Amino acid sequence: QVQLVESGGGLVQAGGSLRLSCAASGRTFSSYAMGWFRQAPGKEREFVATISGSGTITYYSDSVKGRFTISRDNAKNTVYLQMNSLKPEDTAVYRCAATRRPIGISVYEYDYWGQGTQVTVSS
């Protein structure tokens, strides 16, 4: 069982930056690929980024590529999402997730989810 707790959300102006963190419980964190997803009101949950257990493989959605960076610190059991050049359309609840798969871009590939943190980008 893996428990995930996100932090770092908030209100920011367009063009600004935020860094989200996701702290995981357990001693096998490096065996899980991690992902970030987001969900805006009235919309489906959307893939944002994923990182392999070792941190050597990353993948991003086209909507955030070049602006967001996913990283992890396995010694701290934490995955991060650095978000730069934020846009109003990035406003959503951001959730991290863990999977035993090598990597994952679909919600159906993930086994454990955090509760989420709100990110609001004002224009």
Coordinates of C-alpha atoms in Angstrom, one line a residue:
Q1 CA 0.0 0.0 0.0
V2 CA 1.3 3.5 -0.9
Q3 CA -0.1 6.7 0.5
L4 CA 0.4 9.9 -1.4
V5 CA 0.1 13.5 -0.2
E6 CA 0.4 16.5 -2.5
S7 CA 1.3 20.0 -1.5
G8 CA 2.4 23.2 -3.1
G9 CA -0.8 24.3 -4.9
G10 CA -2.1 27.8 -4.7
L11 CA -3.1 31.0 -6.6
V12 CA -0.7 32.4 -9.1
Q13 CA -0.9 35.0 -11.9
A14 CA -0.5 33.9 -15.5
G15 CA 3.2 33.6 -16.4
G16 CA 4.1 32.6 -12.9
S17 CA 5.5 29.4 -11.4
L18 CA 4.6 26.9 -8.8
R19 CA 6.3 23.7 -7.6
L20 CA 4.1 20.8 -6.5
S21 CA 5.4 18.0 -4.3
C22 CA 4.0 14.6 -3.7
A23 CA 5.3 12.7 -0.6
A24 CA 4.9 8.9 -0.6
S25 CA 4.8 6.4 2.2
G26 CA 6.6 3.1 2.1
R27 CA 10.1 1.8 1.6
T28 CA 9.8 0.8 -2.1
F29 CA 9.2 4.2 -3.6
S30 CA 11.8 3.7 -6.3
S31 CA 10.0 0.7 -7.6
Y32 CA 7.0 2.8 -8.7
A33 CA 6.7 5.0 -11.7
M34 CA 4.9 8.3 -10.7
G35 CA 2.5 10.5 -12.6
W36 CA 0.8 13.8 -12.3
F37 CA -2.8 14.3 -13.5
R38 CA -5.1 17.2 -13.4
Q39 CA -8.9 17.7 -13.5
A40 CA -10.6 21.0 -14.2
P41 CA -14.3 21.5 -13.3
G42 CA -16.6 19.7 -15.8
K43 CA -13.7 18.0 -17.5
E44 CA -12.2 14.6 -17.4
R45 CA -9.0 13.8 -15.6
E46 CA -6.0 14.6 -17.8
F47 CA -2.5 13.2 -18.0
V48 CA 0.2 15.8 -17.3
A49 CA 3.5 14.0 -16.8
T50 CA 5.1 10.8 -15.7
I51 CA 8.5 9.6 -14.5
S52 CA 10.0 6.1 -14.2
G53 CA 11.1 4.7 -10.9
S54 CA 14.8 5.5 -11.5
G55 CA 13.9 9.0 -12.8
T56 CA 15.7 8.4 -16.2
I57 CA 12.5 8.3 -18.3
T58 CA 10.0 11.2 -18.4
Y59 CA 7.0 11.9 -20.6
Y60 CA 4.8 14.9 -20.9
S61 CA 1.5 15.9 -22.4
D62 CA 1.7 18.2 -25.3
S63 CA -0.1 20.9 -23.4
V64 CA 2.6 21.2 -20.8
K65 CA 5.7 20.1 -22.7
G66 CA 8.5 22.8 -22.4
R67 CA 6.8 24.5 -19.4
F68 CA 6.5 21.7 -16.8
T69 CA 9.2 19.5 -15.4
I70 CA 8.7 16.3 -13.4
S71 CA 11.4 15.0 -11.2
R72 CA 11.9 12.8 -8.1
D73 CA 14.1 12.3 -5.1
N74 CA 14.0 8.6 -4.1
A75 CA 15.9 9.3 -0.9
K76 CA 13.0 11.6 0.2
N77 CA 10.2 9.5 -1.3
T78 CA 9.0 12.6 -3.2
V79 CA 8.1 13.5 -6.7
Y80 CA 7.9 17.1 -7.9
L81 CA 6.2 19.0 -10.7
Q82 CA 7.8 22.3 -11.5
M83 CA 5.3 24.4 -13.4
N84 CA 6.5 27.5 -15.3
S85 CA 4.8 30.0 -17.6
L86 CA 1.5 29.1 -16.1
K87 CA -1.7 29.8 -18.1
P88 CA -5.3 30.2 -16.9
E89 CA -6.1 26.9 -18.7
D90 CA -3.7 25.1 -16.3
T91 CA -6.2 25.8 -13.5
A92 CA -7.2 22.4 -12.0
V93 CA -6.9 20.0 -9.1
Y94 CA -3.5 18.3 -9.5
R95 CA -3.1 14.7 -8.3
C96 CA -0.1 12.5 -8.1
A97 CA -0.4 8.7 -8.7
A98 CA 1.8 5.6 -8.4
T99 CA 2.1 2.6 -10.6
R100 CA 4.1 -0.6 -10.6
R101 CA 4.3 -0.3 -14.4
P102 CA 7.6 1.0 -15.9
I103 CA 5.7 4.2 -17.0
G104 CA 2.1 5.2 -17.4
I105 CA 0.1 7.8 -19.2
S106 CA -3.4 6.6 -18.6
V107 CA -5.5 6.9 -15.4
Y108 CA -6.2 3.2 -15.7
E109 CA -2.5 2.3 -15.3
Y110 CA -2.2 3.7 -11.8
D111 CA -2.9 2.0 -8.6
Y112 CA -2.6 4.6 -5.9
W113 CA -3.7 8.3 -5.9
G114 CA -3.3 11.3 -3.7
Q115 CA -6.2 13.6 -2.7
G116 CA -5.0 16.5 -4.9
T117 CA -3.9 20.1 -4.6
Q118 CA -5.7 23.0 -6.2
V119 CA -3.8 25.2 -8.7
T120 CA -5.5 28.4 -9.8
V121 CA -4.0 30.6 -12.4
S122 CA -5.5 34.1 -12.8
S123 CA -5.4 36.1 -16.0

